[in-house]
Amino acid sequence: MSGDVATDGHPSLSVVIPIYNESESIVQLYDELTAALDKLGQSYEVIFVDDGSTDGSFNVLSDLCKHSKNLKVIRLRRNSGQSAALSAGFDYSCGDYIITMDGDLQNDPADIPRLLEKMTEGYDVVCGWRVNRKDPLSKKLFSKLSNILRQILIKDKVHDYGCTLRVYKRECINDFELFGEMHRYIPALMVVNGYSVGEVKVNHRERCHGKSKYNWKRLFKGFTDLIVVTFWSRFATRPMHIFGTAGLAIGALGGFVTLYYIFGRIFLNISLADKPMFILSVLSIIIGLQFIVFGILADISLKTYYNQKKFKNYRVEKIIGFSDEPLKVSMIKQL
C-alpha cells in the first residue's frame, strides 16, 4: 500500500474521500485506489475526511496512515454532511487535479484513469455517469425525480448529479464554498462560473458493507438547494432583475385595480366597503414595494459578499501580453 509522492511535496493528484461509518470498506477501498493510481505513474495523495464517524472508522484510518506515506486523514468534530466533508478535503488538498469519490466501494477506482483521460480533451471538470446503477428502486426513483426537477430549472446536460466520482482542475475549486447539500450541484455551479463540464460512463457496484445514508429527507433538502442553485445561476450578480421585475408586476397590477376603484368611488359613487378586491389591490402595491426593497438589499448583500471575500464576478481563462506585475483592478467589476 504505497504510492509515489512528489519530491517537492506537491502531488499531481489529490483524491478526496468523505467517510461516515464506513470502517469495513476503508482498507479495501484504499488498496484498490492505490493499485489504480500507481499505474498512472503520477504523484498523488489520498485524503480521507472522517465526517464524525461513530463506528471506529477513524481508528482504521489512523492505523492505515501509519503504513502509508501518501495518506492523509482529516477528522471533523461532528457529522457535518458530505458537502462540508468535501469542502474540508478541498481546503487541505495540494494536487493539480482533485478527484472525489464515495467511501462505500460503489465507485470503482479503476475508472479514474478514464476520467483523467477525458480531461485531456479540454474539460475543467469530468463527472462520472452511473449508467447501470446498483441501488434500491426507491433510491433510483428519488434520483430520477431530482434529475427531472434539475433539468427543468437549470437546463443542463449532466445526466448524473448523484455520482461523487469526479475530477476537477485545481483552479475550479479555489475559493469554492459548499453549504447544505450543494455537493451534488457542483457541476451546475462550475457551469455558472464558465468552466466546461464533461461526462464519462463509469462502473457502479453494489454496496457490500455499511448502510446507505440516502433517505427521503435528502430529496427535500436537495430540492431547496436546487432552488438556491437556480437563483444563483441566473441572478447571482443581478438579484434586482428578479425581485424588481416581480415587484413591478405585482405593484402595477395592484395599482391599476386601485385606480379603477378610486375612479369608481369619485365619479360613480361606488361604495368600497364591500369590495375586498380593493383591499387586495392595495396589499399588492405594498407587496410589490417590498419585493423591490428585497432586490435592493440583495444587491447590496451580494456586492458586500464579493468585496469581503475578494471575489470577482468573472473567471479569467487566459491572459496574453500582460507583464507579471499584478493588475490593479477594483474588487468588484462594475456592470
Tab-separated table of C-alpha atoms in Angstrom:
chain	number	residue	atom	x	y	z
A	1	MET	CA	0.000	0.000	0.000
A	2	SER	CA	2.256	2.711	-1.240
A	3	GLY	CA	2.341	5.345	-3.880
A	4	ASP	CA	4.628	7.926	-5.406
A	5	VAL	CA	4.922	11.234	-3.610
A	6	ALA	CA	6.292	14.247	-5.419
A	7	THR	CA	9.783	15.145	-4.309
A	8	ASP	CA	8.783	18.794	-3.923
A	9	GLY	CA	5.796	17.844	-1.745
A	10	HIS	CA	3.338	18.904	-4.420
A	11	PRO	CA	1.414	15.923	-5.809
A	12	SER	CA	-0.175	15.877	-9.239
A	13	LEU	CA	-3.364	14.233	-7.988
A	14	SER	CA	-5.372	14.588	-4.807
A	15	VAL	CA	-8.112	12.061	-4.067
A	16	VAL	CA	-10.697	13.330	-1.573
A	17	ILE	CA	-12.970	10.727	0.039
A	18	PRO	CA	-15.639	11.633	2.634
A	19	ILE	CA	-16.166	8.862	5.162
A	20	TYR	CA	-19.080	8.367	7.528
A	21	ASN	CA	-19.331	4.984	9.268
A	22	GLU	CA	-17.566	3.011	6.532
A	23	SER	CA	-14.997	1.158	8.662
A	24	GLU	CA	-15.467	-2.141	6.809
A	25	SER	CA	-14.773	-0.600	3.404
A	26	ILE	CA	-11.774	1.621	4.069
A	27	VAL	CA	-8.869	-0.824	3.719
A	28	GLN	CA	-10.248	-2.478	0.578
A	29	LEU	CA	-11.006	0.915	-0.951
A	30	TYR	CA	-7.514	2.188	-0.247
A	31	ASP	CA	-5.906	-0.941	-1.705
A	32	GLU	CA	-7.973	-0.685	-4.904
A	33	LEU	CA	-7.345	3.031	-5.131
A	34	THR	CA	-3.585	2.868	-4.767
A	35	ALA	CA	-3.443	-0.010	-7.267
A	36	ALA	CA	-5.244	2.149	-9.839
A	37	LEU	CA	-3.214	5.293	-9.099
A	38	ASP	CA	0.171	3.537	-9.112
A	39	LYS	CA	-0.426	2.520	-12.719
A	40	LEU	CA	-0.740	6.176	-13.736
A	41	GLY	CA	2.881	6.936	-12.867
A	42	GLN	CA	1.932	10.275	-11.280
A	43	SER	CA	2.485	11.534	-7.752
A	44	TYR	CA	-0.644	11.566	-5.643
A	45	GLU	CA	-2.108	11.959	-2.187
A	46	VAL	CA	-5.205	10.315	-0.729
A	47	ILE	CA	-7.260	12.374	1.720
A	48	PHE	CA	-9.901	10.661	3.826
A	49	VAL	CA	-12.266	13.045	5.611
A	50	ASP	CA	-13.906	11.344	8.588
A	51	ASP	CA	-17.232	13.127	8.952
A	52	GLY	CA	-17.749	12.353	12.630
A	53	SER	CA	-17.968	8.562	12.283
A	54	THR	CA	-19.072	6.540	15.312
A	55	ASP	CA	-18.164	3.030	14.129
A	56	GLY	CA	-14.396	3.190	14.537
A	57	SER	CA	-13.638	4.438	11.029
A	58	PHE	CA	-11.116	6.932	12.388
A	59	ASN	CA	-9.200	4.166	14.182
A	60	VAL	CA	-8.996	2.186	10.954
A	61	LEU	CA	-7.777	5.280	9.119
A	62	SER	CA	-5.219	6.056	11.830
A	63	ASP	CA	-3.744	2.549	11.620
A	64	LEU	CA	-3.693	2.728	7.840
A	65	CYS	CA	-1.968	6.084	7.925
A	66	LYS	CA	0.968	4.652	9.896
A	67	HIS	CA	1.940	2.453	6.945
A	68	SER	CA	1.100	4.809	4.072
A	69	LYS	CA	3.277	7.765	3.204
A	70	ASN	CA	0.780	9.334	0.809
A	71	LEU	CA	-2.304	9.077	3.027
A	72	LYS	CA	-3.800	11.993	4.945
A	73	VAL	CA	-6.712	11.853	7.355
A	74	ILE	CA	-8.953	14.721	8.451
A	75	ARG	CA	-11.402	14.138	11.273
A	76	LEU	CA	-14.292	16.565	11.705
A	77	ARG	CA	-15.502	17.226	15.243
A	78	ARG	CA	-19.076	16.245	14.374
A	79	ASN	CA	-21.107	14.902	11.486
A	80	SER	CA	-21.380	17.934	9.210
A	81	GLY	CA	-22.570	16.361	5.979
A	82	GLN	CA	-20.944	15.387	2.710
A	83	SER	CA	-20.684	18.948	1.409
A	84	ALA	CA	-18.713	20.059	4.467
A	85	ALA	CA	-16.502	16.967	4.289
A	86	LEU	CA	-15.710	17.594	0.636
A	87	SER	CA	-15.024	21.249	1.363
A	88	ALA	CA	-12.530	20.268	4.077
A	89	GLY	CA	-10.830	17.889	1.665
A	90	PHE	CA	-10.616	20.614	-0.973
A	91	ASP	CA	-9.084	23.045	1.518
A	92	TYR	CA	-6.332	20.628	2.555
A	93	SER	CA	-5.594	19.159	-0.881
A	94	CYS	CA	-2.473	20.105	-2.846
A	95	GLY	CA	-2.851	18.361	-6.205
A	96	ASP	CA	-3.212	19.949	-9.607
A	97	TYR	CA	-6.229	17.698	-10.170
A	98	ILE	CA	-8.734	16.891	-7.451
A	99	ILE	CA	-10.554	13.551	-7.612
A	100	THR	CA	-13.592	12.901	-5.425
A	101	MET	CA	-15.333	9.608	-4.756
A	102	ASP	CA	-17.523	7.896	-2.173
A	103	GLY	CA	-16.115	5.685	0.549
A	104	ASP	CA	-18.640	2.849	0.265
A	105	LEU	CA	-16.879	0.940	-2.554
A	106	GLN	CA	-19.714	1.612	-5.003
A	107	ASN	CA	-17.457	3.888	-7.067
A	108	ASP	CA	-14.803	1.898	-8.905
A	109	PRO	CA	-11.247	3.342	-8.599
A	110	ALA	CA	-10.405	1.622	-11.900
A	111	ASP	CA	-12.494	4.312	-13.655
A	112	ILE	CA	-10.192	7.133	-12.547
A	113	PRO	CA	-7.729	6.803	-15.485
A	114	ARG	CA	-10.619	7.184	-17.955
A	115	LEU	CA	-11.841	10.338	-16.218
A	116	LEU	CA	-8.325	11.798	-16.323
A	117	GLU	CA	-8.047	10.880	-19.993
A	118	LYS	CA	-11.295	12.746	-20.659
A	119	MET	CA	-9.748	15.817	-19.030
A	120	THR	CA	-7.167	15.937	-21.825
A	121	GLU	CA	-9.981	16.900	-24.215
A	122	GLY	CA	-10.040	20.331	-22.601
A	123	TYR	CA	-12.615	19.898	-19.847
A	124	ASP	CA	-12.245	21.605	-16.481
A	125	VAL	CA	-14.472	19.083	-14.705
A	126	VAL	CA	-15.318	15.496	-15.643
A	127	CYS	CA	-18.213	13.719	-13.921
A	128	GLY	CA	-18.934	10.024	-13.653
A	129	TRP	CA	-22.216	8.785	-15.122
A	130	ARG	CA	-23.585	5.647	-13.458
A	131	VAL	CA	-25.494	4.179	-16.387
A	132	ASN	CA	-26.248	0.860	-14.680
A	133	ARG	CA	-26.854	1.794	-11.071
A	134	LYS	CA	-26.783	-0.884	-8.398
A	135	ASP	CA	-29.108	0.834	-5.949
A	136	PRO	CA	-32.545	0.034	-4.492
A	137	LEU	CA	-35.536	1.028	-6.606
A	138	SER	CA	-36.620	3.713	-4.120
A	139	LYS	CA	-33.234	5.443	-4.365
A	140	LYS	CA	-33.349	5.323	-8.163
A	141	LEU	CA	-36.839	6.863	-8.175
A	142	PHE	CA	-35.776	9.678	-5.848
A	143	SER	CA	-32.755	10.384	-8.050
A	144	LYS	CA	-34.895	10.307	-11.192
A	145	LEU	CA	-37.307	12.851	-9.731
A	146	SER	CA	-34.427	15.038	-8.639
A	147	ASN	CA	-32.885	14.877	-12.120
A	148	ILE	CA	-36.205	15.852	-13.752
A	149	LEU	CA	-36.588	18.875	-11.465
A	150	ARG	CA	-32.976	19.873	-12.049
A	151	GLN	CA	-33.268	19.676	-15.827
A	152	ILE	CA	-36.434	21.796	-15.743
A	153	LEU	CA	-34.907	24.512	-13.567
A	154	ILE	CA	-31.243	24.513	-14.589
A	155	LYS	CA	-31.488	23.062	-18.136
A	156	ASP	CA	-28.036	21.481	-18.000
A	157	LYS	CA	-26.702	18.438	-19.853
A	158	VAL	CA	-25.210	16.437	-16.983
A	159	HIS	CA	-27.007	13.098	-16.597
A	160	ASP	CA	-25.923	12.012	-13.118
A	161	TYR	CA	-25.518	14.595	-10.369
A	162	GLY	CA	-25.560	11.946	-7.673
A	163	CYS	CA	-22.258	10.375	-8.707
A	164	THR	CA	-19.445	11.623	-6.474
A	165	LEU	CA	-16.729	10.220	-8.753
A	166	ARG	CA	-15.428	13.372	-10.444
A	167	VAL	CA	-12.193	15.095	-11.442
A	168	TYR	CA	-11.614	18.844	-11.073
A	169	LYS	CA	-8.815	21.123	-12.118
A	170	ARG	CA	-7.293	22.900	-9.144
A	171	GLU	CA	-8.417	26.310	-10.375
A	172	CYS	CA	-12.058	25.197	-10.297
A	173	ILE	CA	-12.177	24.713	-6.542
A	174	ASN	CA	-10.063	27.665	-5.468
A	175	ASP	CA	-12.272	29.931	-3.328
A	176	PHE	CA	-15.142	27.487	-3.847
A	177	GLU	CA	-17.608	27.225	-0.971
A	178	LEU	CA	-20.061	24.398	-0.272
A	179	PHE	CA	-23.076	24.580	2.023
A	180	GLY	CA	-26.119	22.432	2.750
A	181	GLU	CA	-26.382	19.570	0.235
A	182	MET	CA	-24.738	21.574	-2.547
A	183	HIS	CA	-22.123	18.917	-3.330
A	184	ARG	CA	-24.458	17.255	-5.839
A	185	TYR	CA	-24.829	20.543	-7.729
A	186	ILE	CA	-21.126	21.314	-8.057
A	187	PRO	CA	-21.193	20.708	-11.865
A	188	ALA	CA	-24.010	23.266	-12.231
A	189	LEU	CA	-22.049	25.814	-10.195
A	190	MET	CA	-18.996	25.130	-12.344
A	191	VAL	CA	-21.013	25.822	-15.494
A	192	VAL	CA	-22.270	29.069	-13.919
A	193	ASN	CA	-18.647	30.132	-13.430
A	194	GLY	CA	-17.794	29.365	-17.050
A	195	TYR	CA	-15.986	26.057	-16.629
A	196	SER	CA	-16.504	23.233	-19.115
A	197	VAL	CA	-18.002	20.004	-17.784
A	198	GLY	CA	-17.728	16.564	-19.399
A	199	GLU	CA	-19.022	13.089	-18.567
A	200	VAL	CA	-17.713	9.531	-18.647
A	201	LYS	CA	-19.789	6.391	-18.169
A	202	VAL	CA	-18.481	4.607	-15.095
A	203	ASN	CA	-18.978	1.332	-13.304
A	204	HIS	CA	-21.274	1.252	-10.294
A	205	ARG	CA	-21.083	-1.559	-7.772
A	206	GLU	CA	-23.486	-2.871	-5.186
A	207	ARG	CA	-22.933	-1.846	-1.605
A	208	CYS	CA	-21.217	-4.664	0.295
A	209	HIS	CA	-20.755	-3.071	3.716
A	210	GLY	CA	-22.420	-0.480	5.871
A	211	LYS	CA	-25.714	1.274	5.361
A	212	SER	CA	-26.778	3.836	2.776
A	213	LYS	CA	-27.178	7.380	4.130
A	214	TYR	CA	-29.707	8.288	1.451
A	215	ASN	CA	-33.346	8.794	2.512
A	216	TRP	CA	-36.432	10.748	1.542
A	217	LYS	CA	-35.360	13.723	3.693
A	218	ARG	CA	-32.376	14.309	1.426
A	219	LEU	CA	-34.747	14.690	-1.531
A	220	PHE	CA	-36.369	17.733	0.067
A	221	LYS	CA	-33.040	19.135	1.236
A	222	GLY	CA	-31.692	18.688	-2.261
A	223	PHE	CA	-34.727	20.422	-3.744
A	224	THR	CA	-34.258	23.500	-1.561
A	225	ASP	CA	-30.592	23.619	-2.580
A	226	LEU	CA	-31.703	23.283	-6.204
A	227	ILE	CA	-33.751	26.463	-5.786
A	228	VAL	CA	-30.643	28.233	-4.480
A	229	VAL	CA	-28.533	26.964	-7.394
A	230	THR	CA	-31.204	28.048	-9.873
A	231	PHE	CA	-31.314	31.537	-8.383
A	232	TRP	CA	-27.524	31.723	-8.180
A	233	SER	CA	-27.057	30.598	-11.765
A	234	ARG	CA	-29.423	33.221	-13.171
A	235	PHE	CA	-29.354	36.165	-10.781
A	236	ALA	CA	-26.141	35.895	-8.750
A	237	THR	CA	-24.929	39.298	-9.927
A	238	ARG	CA	-28.296	40.919	-10.624
A	239	PRO	CA	-30.866	39.981	-7.941
A	240	MET	CA	-32.777	43.172	-8.672
A	241	HIS	CA	-33.783	41.676	-12.019
A	242	ILE	CA	-35.952	39.018	-10.396
A	243	PHE	CA	-37.102	40.887	-7.290
A	244	GLY	CA	-37.577	44.166	-9.129
A	245	THR	CA	-39.469	42.571	-12.006
A	246	ALA	CA	-41.754	40.680	-9.632
A	247	GLY	CA	-42.273	43.800	-7.533
A	248	LEU	CA	-43.114	45.991	-10.527
A	249	ALA	CA	-45.515	43.396	-11.947
A	250	ILE	CA	-47.383	42.849	-8.671
A	251	GLY	CA	-47.344	46.540	-7.792
A	252	ALA	CA	-48.517	47.628	-11.241
A	253	LEU	CA	-51.395	45.149	-11.195
A	254	GLY	CA	-52.451	46.340	-7.759
A	255	GLY	CA	-52.065	49.953	-8.841
A	256	PHE	CA	-54.343	49.594	-11.858
A	257	VAL	CA	-57.040	47.878	-9.793
A	258	THR	CA	-56.725	50.521	-7.069
A	259	LEU	CA	-57.058	53.355	-9.599
A	260	TYR	CA	-60.126	51.658	-11.063
A	261	TYR	CA	-61.876	51.566	-7.688
A	262	ILE	CA	-60.793	55.114	-6.803
A	263	PHE	CA	-62.181	56.334	-10.126
A	264	GLY	CA	-65.453	54.497	-9.437
A	265	ARG	CA	-65.649	55.920	-5.921
A	266	ILE	CA	-65.081	59.545	-7.042
A	267	PHE	CA	-67.055	59.700	-10.268
A	268	LEU	CA	-69.580	56.835	-9.993
A	269	ASN	CA	-70.198	56.934	-6.245
A	270	ILE	CA	-69.344	53.214	-5.893
A	271	SER	CA	-69.009	52.040	-2.312
A	272	LEU	CA	-65.677	50.444	-1.382
A	273	ALA	CA	-66.907	48.954	1.878
A	274	ASP	CA	-67.930	45.664	0.256
A	275	LYS	CA	-65.078	45.451	-2.255
A	276	PRO	CA	-62.414	43.011	-0.945
A	277	MET	CA	-60.584	43.337	-4.275
A	278	PHE	CA	-59.827	46.946	-3.379
A	279	ILE	CA	-58.105	45.845	-0.166
A	280	LEU	CA	-56.266	43.124	-2.083
A	281	SER	CA	-55.086	45.635	-4.691
A	282	VAL	CA	-53.692	47.943	-2.002
A	283	LEU	CA	-51.952	44.945	-0.431
A	284	SER	CA	-50.478	44.091	-3.836
A	285	ILE	CA	-48.934	47.540	-4.064
A	286	ILE	CA	-47.334	47.075	-0.640
A	287	ILE	CA	-46.044	43.602	-1.564
A	288	GLY	CA	-44.638	44.971	-4.837
A	289	LEU	CA	-42.737	47.660	-2.947
A	290	GLN	CA	-41.397	45.029	-0.552
A	291	PHE	CA	-40.084	42.947	-3.457
A	292	ILE	CA	-38.259	45.989	-4.819
A	293	VAL	CA	-36.749	46.654	-1.382
A	294	PHE	CA	-35.701	42.967	-1.171
A	295	GLY	CA	-33.993	43.349	-4.542
A	296	ILE	CA	-32.060	46.395	-3.375
A	297	LEU	CA	-30.990	44.675	-0.152
A	298	ALA	CA	-29.988	41.508	-2.028
A	299	ASP	CA	-27.928	43.598	-4.447
A	300	ILE	CA	-26.161	45.333	-1.563
A	301	SER	CA	-25.536	41.978	0.169
A	302	LEU	CA	-24.003	40.411	-2.954
A	303	LYS	CA	-21.706	43.376	-3.521
A	304	THR	CA	-20.617	43.127	0.118
A	305	TYR	CA	-20.069	39.366	-0.301
A	306	TYR	CA	-17.850	39.792	-3.353
A	307	ASN	CA	-15.952	42.658	-1.764
A	308	GLN	CA	-15.249	40.993	1.594
A	309	LYS	CA	-14.317	37.654	0.059
A	310	LYS	CA	-12.184	39.412	-2.549
A	311	PHE	CA	-14.096	37.535	-5.246
A	312	LYS	CA	-14.791	38.812	-8.718
A	313	ASN	CA	-17.918	38.104	-10.741
A	314	TYR	CA	-15.853	36.729	-13.620
A	315	ARG	CA	-13.321	33.948	-14.221
A	316	VAL	CA	-10.240	34.520	-16.372
A	317	GLU	CA	-9.240	31.584	-18.578
A	318	LYS	CA	-6.096	33.008	-20.211
A	319	ILE	CA	-4.043	36.207	-20.136
A	320	ILE	CA	-1.753	37.107	-23.035
A	321	GLY	CA	0.578	40.077	-23.376
A	322	PHE	CA	0.495	41.377	-19.791
A	323	SER	CA	3.559	41.789	-17.615
A	324	ASP	CA	3.988	39.766	-14.446
A	325	GLU	CA	3.052	42.796	-12.339
A	326	PRO	CA	-0.363	42.250	-10.744
A	327	LEU	CA	-3.174	44.144	-12.377
A	328	LYS	CA	-4.588	46.910	-10.220
A	329	VAL	CA	-8.300	46.500	-10.702
A	330	SER	CA	-11.261	47.068	-8.442
A	331	MET	CA	-12.500	44.119	-6.413
A	332	ILE	CA	-15.950	44.350	-7.963
A	333	LYS	CA	-16.350	44.576	-11.685
A	334	GLN	CA	-18.879	47.297	-12.327
A	335	LEU	CA	-21.643	46.219	-14.678
